[in-house]
mmCIF file of C-alpha atoms in Angstrom:
data_model
loop_
_atom_site.group_PDB
_atom_site.id
_atom_site.type_symbol
_atom_site.label_atom_id
_atom_site.label_comp_id
_atom_site.label_asym_id
_atom_site.label_seq_id
_atom_site.Cartn_x
_atom_site.Cartn_y
_atom_site.Cartn_z
ATOM 1 C CA UNK A 68 -285.838 -0.163 4.760
ATOM 2 C CA UNK A 69 -283.329 0.305 7.470
ATOM 3 C CA UNK A 70 -280.513 1.333 6.376
ATOM 4 C CA UNK A 71 -277.500 -1.216 6.341
ATOM 5 C CA UNK A 72 -274.830 0.256 8.580
ATOM 6 C CA UNK A 73 -271.054 -0.680 7.484
ATOM 7 C CA UNK A 74 -268.462 -1.332 9.872
ATOM 8 C CA UNK A 75 -266.356 1.959 10.242
ATOM 9 C CA UNK A 76 -262.357 2.189 9.118
ATOM 10 C CA UNK A 77 -259.468 1.311 11.864
ATOM 11 C CA UNK A 78 -256.325 3.359 11.900
ATOM 12 C CA UNK A 79 -253.470 1.895 14.213
ATOM 13 C CA UNK A 80 -251.192 4.108 15.840
ATOM 14 C CA UNK A 81 -248.619 1.917 16.904
ATOM 15 C CA UNK A 82 -245.847 4.249 18.393
ATOM 16 C CA UNK A 83 -243.240 3.316 18.303
ATOM 17 C CA UNK A 84 -242.609 4.770 22.340
ATOM 18 C CA UNK A 85 -240.768 7.678 22.931
ATOM 19 C CA UNK A 86 -241.115 9.083 18.915
ATOM 20 C CA UNK A 87 -243.971 12.211 19.874
ATOM 21 C CA UNK A 88 -246.865 9.375 21.024
ATOM 22 C CA UNK A 89 -247.887 11.629 24.337
ATOM 23 C CA UNK A 90 -248.479 14.902 22.432
ATOM 24 C CA UNK A 91 -250.394 13.000 19.485
ATOM 25 C CA UNK A 92 -252.479 11.176 21.921
ATOM 26 C CA UNK A 93 -253.076 14.631 24.370
ATOM 27 C CA UNK A 94 -252.878 17.472 21.658
ATOM 28 C CA UNK A 95 -253.510 16.272 18.623
ATOM 29 C CA UNK A 96 -255.675 13.334 18.274
ATOM 30 C CA UNK A 97 -258.288 14.467 20.324
ATOM 31 C CA UNK A 98 -259.647 17.426 18.743
ATOM 32 C CA UNK A 99 -259.583 15.588 15.146
ATOM 33 C CA UNK A 100 -263.375 15.738 14.229
ATOM 34 C CA UNK A 101 -264.784 13.025 12.080
ATOM 35 C CA UNK A 102 -263.158 10.552 13.818
ATOM 36 C CA UNK A 103 -263.627 8.195 16.916
ATOM 37 C CA UNK A 104 -260.290 8.463 18.681
ATOM 38 C CA UNK A 105 -259.686 5.240 21.223
ATOM 39 C CA UNK A 106 -256.830 6.497 23.661
ATOM 40 C CA UNK A 107 -254.458 4.497 24.965
ATOM 41 C CA UNK A 108 -256.353 3.979 28.236
ATOM 42 C CA UNK A 109 -259.151 2.898 26.336
ATOM 43 C CA UNK A 110 -257.145 0.582 24.448
ATOM 44 C CA UNK A 111 -258.876 -3.178 26.637
ATOM 45 C CA UNK A 112 -262.384 -1.914 25.296
ATOM 46 C CA UNK A 113 -261.811 -0.894 21.710
ATOM 47 C CA UNK A 114 -264.033 -3.153 20.237
ATOM 48 C CA UNK A 115 -266.489 -2.037 22.664
ATOM 49 C CA UNK A 116 -266.253 1.368 21.551
ATOM 50 C CA UNK A 117 -265.736 0.364 17.500
ATOM 51 C CA UNK A 118 -268.836 -1.597 17.656
ATOM 52 C CA UNK A 119 -271.089 1.314 18.797
ATOM 53 C CA UNK A 120 -269.479 4.167 16.843
ATOM 54 C CA UNK A 121 -271.317 6.571 15.059
ATOM 55 C CA UNK A 122 -267.794 7.746 13.514
ATOM 56 C CA UNK A 123 -266.411 6.261 10.032
ATOM 57 C CA UNK A 124 -263.055 6.394 11.324
ATOM 58 C CA UNK A 125 -261.865 4.547 14.646
ATOM 59 C CA UNK A 126 -258.000 5.600 15.291
ATOM 60 C CA UNK A 127 -256.595 3.571 18.056
ATOM 61 C CA UNK A 128 -253.468 4.510 19.545
ATOM 62 C CA UNK A 129 -250.303 3.088 21.724
ATOM 63 C CA UNK A 130 -247.441 2.705 21.644
ATOM 64 C CA UNK A 131 -246.264 -0.841 21.260
ATOM 65 C CA UNK A 132 -243.064 -2.374 21.711
ATOM 66 C CA UNK A 133 -243.338 -4.677 18.600
ATOM 67 C CA UNK A 134 -240.711 -6.809 19.399
ATOM 68 C CA UNK A 135 -241.911 -7.814 22.806
ATOM 69 C CA UNK A 136 -244.486 -10.858 22.930
ATOM 70 C CA UNK A 137 -246.842 -8.329 24.355
ATOM 71 C CA UNK A 138 -246.042 -5.752 21.952
ATOM 72 C CA UNK A 139 -246.723 -8.605 18.748
ATOM 73 C CA UNK A 140 -249.722 -10.480 20.127
ATOM 74 C CA UNK A 141 -251.267 -6.496 20.646
ATOM 75 C CA UNK A 142 -250.275 -5.972 16.693
ATOM 76 C CA UNK A 143 -251.574 -9.387 15.178
ATOM 77 C CA UNK A 144 -254.702 -9.475 17.238
ATOM 78 C CA UNK A 145 -255.734 -5.674 15.361
ATOM 79 C CA UNK A 146 -255.109 -7.374 12.381
ATOM 80 C CA UNK A 147 -256.879 -10.100 12.491
ATOM 81 C CA UNK A 148 -259.985 -8.856 13.972
ATOM 82 C CA UNK A 149 -259.910 -5.609 11.714
ATOM 83 C CA UNK A 150 -258.501 -6.736 8.549
ATOM 84 C CA UNK A 151 -258.917 -3.616 7.094
ATOM 85 C CA UNK A 152 -256.708 -1.576 9.408
ATOM 86 C CA UNK A 153 -253.848 0.238 8.413
ATOM 87 C CA UNK A 154 -251.122 0.789 11.031
ATOM 88 C CA UNK A 155 -249.198 4.257 11.259
ATOM 89 C CA UNK A 156 -245.329 4.328 12.548
ATOM 90 C CA UNK A 157 -243.526 6.702 13.780
ATOM 91 C CA UNK A 158 -239.242 6.316 14.408
ATOM 92 C CA UNK A 159 -237.047 8.943 15.833
ATOM 93 C CA UNK A 160 -233.092 9.004 14.143
ATOM 94 C CA UNK A 161 -231.820 6.256 16.230
ATOM 95 C CA UNK A 162 -228.970 8.085 18.309
ATOM 96 C CA UNK A 163 -231.495 10.296 19.469
ATOM 97 C CA UNK A 164 -234.109 7.113 20.025
ATOM 98 C CA UNK A 165 -231.929 5.192 21.972
ATOM 99 C CA UNK A 166 -230.800 8.004 23.935
ATOM 100 C CA UNK A 167 -234.717 9.513 25.343
ATOM 101 C CA UNK A 168 -234.947 5.564 25.899
ATOM 102 C CA UNK A 169 -232.489 5.820 27.957
ATOM 103 C CA UNK A 170 -233.329 8.591 30.068
ATOM 104 C CA UNK A 171 -236.796 7.135 30.626
ATOM 105 C CA UNK A 172 -235.068 4.060 32.196
ATOM 106 C CA UNK A 173 -233.210 5.815 33.874
ATOM 107 C CA UNK A 174 -236.505 7.574 35.178
ATOM 108 C CA UNK A 175 -238.146 4.329 35.869
ATOM 109 C CA UNK A 176 -235.149 3.160 38.483
ATOM 110 C CA UNK A 177 -233.043 1.740 35.813
ATOM 111 C CA UNK A 178 -229.474 1.606 37.386
ATOM 112 C CA UNK A 179 -227.092 1.068 34.418
ATOM 113 C CA UNK A 180 -224.854 3.126 32.205
ATOM 114 C CA UNK A 181 -225.742 4.045 28.361
ATOM 115 C CA UNK A 182 -222.992 1.143 27.613
ATOM 116 C CA UNK A 183 -224.449 -1.246 29.147
ATOM 117 C CA UNK A 184 -228.049 -0.425 28.225
ATOM 118 C CA UNK A 185 -227.093 -0.866 25.139
ATOM 119 C CA UNK A 186 -224.385 -3.398 23.614
ATOM 120 C CA UNK A 187 -225.164 -3.811 19.797
ATOM 121 C CA UNK A 188 -222.525 -6.254 20.010
ATOM 122 C CA UNK A 189 -224.420 -8.405 23.020
ATOM 123 C CA UNK A 190 -227.689 -9.856 23.939
ATOM 124 C CA UNK A 191 -227.757 -8.499 27.219
ATOM 125 C CA UNK A 192 -228.206 -5.219 27.150
ATOM 126 C CA UNK A 193 -231.640 -3.663 27.492
ATOM 127 C CA UNK A 194 -232.597 -2.141 24.347
ATOM 128 C CA UNK A 195 -230.342 -4.489 21.860
ATOM 129 C CA UNK A 196 -229.882 -4.289 18.501
ATOM 130 C CA UNK A 197 -233.081 -5.660 16.979
ATOM 131 C CA UNK A 198 -234.677 -2.993 18.625
ATOM 132 C CA UNK A 199 -233.142 -0.599 16.033
ATOM 133 C CA UNK A 200 -233.847 -2.334 12.598
ATOM 134 C CA UNK A 201 -236.642 0.071 12.407
ATOM 135 C CA UNK A 202 -236.654 -1.033 7.966
ATOM 136 C CA UNK A 203 -237.885 -4.567 9.393
ATOM 137 C CA UNK A 204 -240.676 -2.927 11.520
ATOM 138 C CA UNK A 205 -242.080 -1.546 8.179
ATOM 139 C CA UNK A 206 -241.872 -5.116 6.652
ATOM 140 C CA UNK A 207 -243.130 -6.434 9.706
ATOM 141 C CA UNK A 208 -246.714 -3.944 9.462
ATOM 142 C CA UNK A 209 -246.419 -4.424 5.950
ATOM 143 C CA UNK A 210 -247.334 -8.436 5.707
ATOM 144 C CA UNK A 211 -249.179 -8.399 9.036
ATOM 145 C CA UNK A 212 -251.857 -5.647 7.437
ATOM 146 C CA UNK A 213 -251.557 -6.200 3.635
ATOM 147 C CA UNK A 214 -250.670 -2.495 3.518
ATOM 148 C CA UNK A 215 -248.484 -0.349 3.769
ATOM 149 C CA UNK A 216 -248.332 1.289 6.831
ATOM 150 C CA UNK A 217 -247.789 5.922 7.165
ATOM 151 C CA UNK A 218 -244.470 5.779 8.013
ATOM 152 C CA UNK A 219 -243.876 9.466 9.961
ATOM 153 C CA UNK A 220 -240.301 10.739 12.447
ATOM 154 C CA UNK A 221 -240.844 12.214 15.130
ATOM 155 C CA UNK A 222 -238.228 15.091 13.905
ATOM 156 C CA UNK A 223 -240.978 15.933 11.596
ATOM 157 C CA UNK A 224 -243.521 16.919 14.409
ATOM 158 C CA UNK A 225 -240.589 18.837 16.529
ATOM 159 C CA UNK A 226 -239.085 20.952 12.967
ATOM 160 C CA UNK A 227 -243.031 20.787 10.604
ATOM 161 C CA UNK A 228 -245.485 20.258 13.319
ATOM 162 C CA UNK A 229 -248.048 21.536 10.895
ATOM 163 C CA UNK A 230 -247.118 19.995 8.039
ATOM 164 C CA UNK A 231 -246.938 16.654 10.152
ATOM 165 C CA UNK A 232 -250.410 16.849 11.706
ATOM 166 C CA UNK A 233 -251.675 17.838 8.362
ATOM 167 C CA UNK A 234 -249.835 14.471 6.829
ATOM 168 C CA UNK A 235 -251.469 12.457 9.656
ATOM 169 C CA UNK A 236 -255.239 14.376 9.194
ATOM 170 C CA UNK A 237 -255.374 13.791 5.656
ATOM 171 C CA UNK A 238 -254.871 10.021 6.019
ATOM 172 C CA UNK A 239 -257.363 9.839 8.731
ATOM 173 C CA UNK A 240 -259.996 11.757 6.482
ATOM 174 C CA UNK A 241 -259.866 13.783 10.098
ATOM 175 C CA UNK A 242 -260.520 18.104 9.862
ATOM 176 C CA UNK A 243 -259.899 20.233 12.736
ATOM 177 C CA UNK A 244 -258.485 23.884 14.333
ATOM 178 C CA UNK A 245 -255.718 25.079 14.546
ATOM 179 C CA UNK A 246 -256.319 26.574 17.708
ATOM 180 C CA UNK A 247 -257.349 23.262 19.381
ATOM 181 C CA UNK A 248 -253.986 22.095 19.057
ATOM 182 C CA UNK A 249 -251.147 23.484 21.588
ATOM 183 C CA UNK A 250 -247.878 22.461 20.021
ATOM 184 C CA UNK A 251 -245.063 22.161 23.100
ATOM 185 C CA UNK A 252 -243.780 19.448 24.191
ATOM 186 C CA UNK A 253 -246.323 17.204 26.585
ATOM 187 C CA UNK A 254 -243.369 16.700 29.073
ATOM 188 C CA UNK A 255 -240.545 17.791 30.217
ATOM 189 C CA UNK A 256 -237.546 14.868 31.085
ATOM 190 C CA UNK A 257 -235.112 15.757 33.613
ATOM 191 C CA UNK A 258 -231.719 17.304 32.693
ATOM 192 C CA UNK A 259 -229.094 15.337 32.074
ATOM 193 C CA UNK A 260 -227.589 16.563 35.534
ATOM 194 C CA UNK A 261 -230.436 15.435 37.322
ATOM 195 C CA UNK A 262 -230.342 11.815 36.232
ATOM 196 C CA UNK A 263 -227.085 11.581 36.926
ATOM 197 C CA UNK A 264 -227.701 11.761 39.965
ATOM 198 C CA UNK A 265 -231.175 9.839 39.668
ATOM 199 C CA UNK A 266 -229.068 6.565 38.476
ATOM 200 C CA UNK A 267 -227.133 7.317 41.820
ATOM 201 C CA UNK A 268 -229.795 7.261 43.994
ATOM 202 C CA UNK A 269 -230.875 4.287 41.690
ATOM 203 C CA UNK A 270 -227.634 1.743 43.020
ATOM 204 C CA UNK A 271 -227.868 2.250 45.496
ATOM 205 C CA UNK A 272 -231.470 1.991 46.498
ATOM 206 C CA UNK A 273 -232.513 -1.355 44.880
ATOM 207 C CA UNK A 274 -236.548 -0.594 43.672
ATOM 208 C CA UNK A 275 -237.840 -4.342 43.952
ATOM 209 C CA UNK A 276 -241.615 -4.180 44.258
ATOM 210 C CA UNK A 277 -241.856 -8.068 43.007
ATOM 211 C CA UNK A 278 -242.152 -9.146 46.568
ATOM 212 C CA UNK A 279 -245.172 -7.554 47.355
ATOM 213 C CA UNK A 280 -248.324 -9.187 47.464
ATOM 214 C CA UNK A 281 -250.685 -6.595 49.052
ATOM 215 C CA UNK A 282 -252.028 -4.148 46.393
ATOM 216 C CA UNK A 283 -251.936 -1.288 48.847
ATOM 217 C CA UNK A 284 -248.571 -1.565 50.505
ATOM 218 C CA UNK A 285 -247.433 -2.027 46.737
ATOM 219 C CA UNK A 286 -249.091 1.010 45.985
ATOM 220 C CA UNK A 287 -247.686 2.808 48.921
ATOM 221 C CA UNK A 288 -244.060 1.556 48.053
ATOM 222 C CA UNK A 289 -244.016 2.642 44.397
ATOM 223 C CA UNK A 290 -245.625 5.990 45.067
ATOM 224 C CA UNK A 291 -242.638 6.878 48.330
ATOM 225 C CA UNK A 292 -239.945 5.119 46.016
ATOM 226 C CA UNK A 293 -240.790 7.043 42.983
ATOM 227 C CA UNK A 294 -240.923 10.737 45.533
ATOM 228 C CA UNK A 295 -237.830 9.639 46.593
ATOM 229 C CA UNK A 296 -236.577 9.809 42.601
ATOM 230 C CA UNK A 297 -238.356 12.631 42.048
ATOM 231 C CA UNK A 298 -237.024 14.300 45.199
ATOM 232 C CA UNK A 299 -233.707 14.356 44.014
ATOM 233 C CA UNK A 300 -234.138 15.477 40.202
ATOM 234 C CA UNK A 301 -235.967 18.054 41.869
ATOM 235 C CA UNK A 302 -233.179 18.933 44.126
ATOM 236 C CA UNK A 303 -229.851 18.514 41.772
ATOM 237 C CA UNK A 304 -232.347 19.971 39.296
ATOM 238 C CA UNK A 305 -232.789 23.559 40.557
ATOM 239 C CA UNK A 306 -228.638 23.608 42.228
ATOM 240 C CA UNK A 307 -227.813 22.058 38.270
ATOM 241 C CA UNK A 308 -224.389 24.479 37.909
ATOM 242 C CA UNK A 309 -224.294 25.739 34.061
ATOM 243 C CA UNK A 310 -220.323 24.880 33.588
ATOM 244 C CA UNK A 311 -219.849 21.936 35.089
ATOM 245 C CA UNK A 312 -223.014 19.742 35.145
ATOM 246 C CA UNK A 313 -223.136 15.895 34.959
ATOM 247 C CA UNK A 314 -223.866 14.153 31.794
ATOM 248 C CA UNK A 315 -225.487 10.521 31.484
ATOM 249 C CA UNK A 316 -225.807 10.356 27.446
ATOM 250 C CA UNK A 317 -221.707 10.679 26.009
ATOM 251 C CA UNK A 318 -222.082 12.109 22.511
ATOM 252 C CA UNK A 319 -219.453 10.144 20.541
ATOM 253 C CA UNK A 320 -221.560 7.140 21.407
ATOM 254 C CA UNK A 321 -224.783 8.558 20.284
ATOM 255 C CA UNK A 322 -223.660 10.137 17.032
ATOM 256 C CA UNK A 323 -221.840 6.511 16.555
ATOM 257 C CA UNK A 324 -224.727 4.429 16.684
ATOM 258 C CA UNK A 325 -226.307 7.820 14.344
ATOM 259 C CA UNK A 326 -223.693 6.283 11.627
ATOM 260 C CA UNK A 327 -223.897 3.143 12.394
ATOM 261 C CA UNK A 328 -227.676 2.604 12.049
ATOM 262 C CA UNK A 329 -227.630 5.571 8.487
ATOM 263 C CA UNK A 330 -228.527 2.391 6.192
ATOM 264 C CA UNK A 331 -231.346 1.776 7.820
ATOM 265 C CA UNK A 332 -232.524 5.317 8.706
ATOM 266 C CA UNK A 333 -232.109 6.040 5.293
ATOM 267 C CA UNK A 334 -234.300 2.604 4.030
ATOM 268 C CA UNK A 335 -236.750 4.076 6.432
ATOM 269 C CA UNK A 336 -236.409 8.070 4.550
ATOM 270 C CA UNK A 337 -237.434 6.306 1.457
ATOM 271 C CA UNK A 338 -240.161 4.219 1.621
ATOM 272 C CA UNK A 339 -241.897 7.364 3.001
ATOM 273 C CA UNK A 340 -241.283 9.331 0.350
ATOM 274 C CA UNK A 341 -242.568 7.219 -1.590
ATOM 275 C CA UNK A 342 -246.477 7.778 -0.461
ATOM 276 C CA UNK A 343 -246.013 11.484 0.438
ATOM 277 C CA UNK A 344 -243.471 14.641 0.799
ATOM 278 C CA UNK A 345 -240.988 13.917 3.916
ATOM 279 C CA UNK A 346 -240.748 17.063 6.058
ATOM 280 C CA UNK A 347 -237.343 16.725 7.296
#
């Protein structure tokens, strides 16, 4: 008699972006044993991979902006197609998260000041108040998936990496060898001094590929523009002064964000603490 094949248990790591996602996707999830890991570049093939795997567990991983239409669509699609799927979400202290997002924005040709990038009193900023309501995202995931998401924090992977990795491994039912995991920063960000001059470049050089229809020309334009940006960051980085380095992140503004969203941060920690030990 042929054995009846059961569907694998699906876990869905939704991000957020800039919360150790790259570290997990490159250094941790690929070495988990006993599961089928679907990296973000293969996400579009998840149906074929899930239906074809012999592993009892599938772990999907991608960074989603849960407030965007595309992020909401992907979140809802997985929930509809795999009703038993369990979400995993990682947060980062609000001020640190906004700062990291801003640095990434400048690396992608952004030109706004920090105050213009995030203004909680306005809807004109690139990042807005709704994006920092982390607890609301927990509630959203709980509603869509019908179960409590595993809530983790970027600070845990930074300060207690082995304990944090073990939490996820036990949650998804994976084993691993510590020797296979490299505990290090996957992508080192540009210094604030370099980003100061990158922002100057972005304001002078208007990067815009929207009118370029030819794919080859668009590719070359992107490479050329990215090359100028990287060269600017490189040369300003190697000539960075020790005492008079430029800054793009005002410390007072970052601290104010932490203070204003302290209650939201506390609620997220309390939520996670009900399911596991939090390593902060």
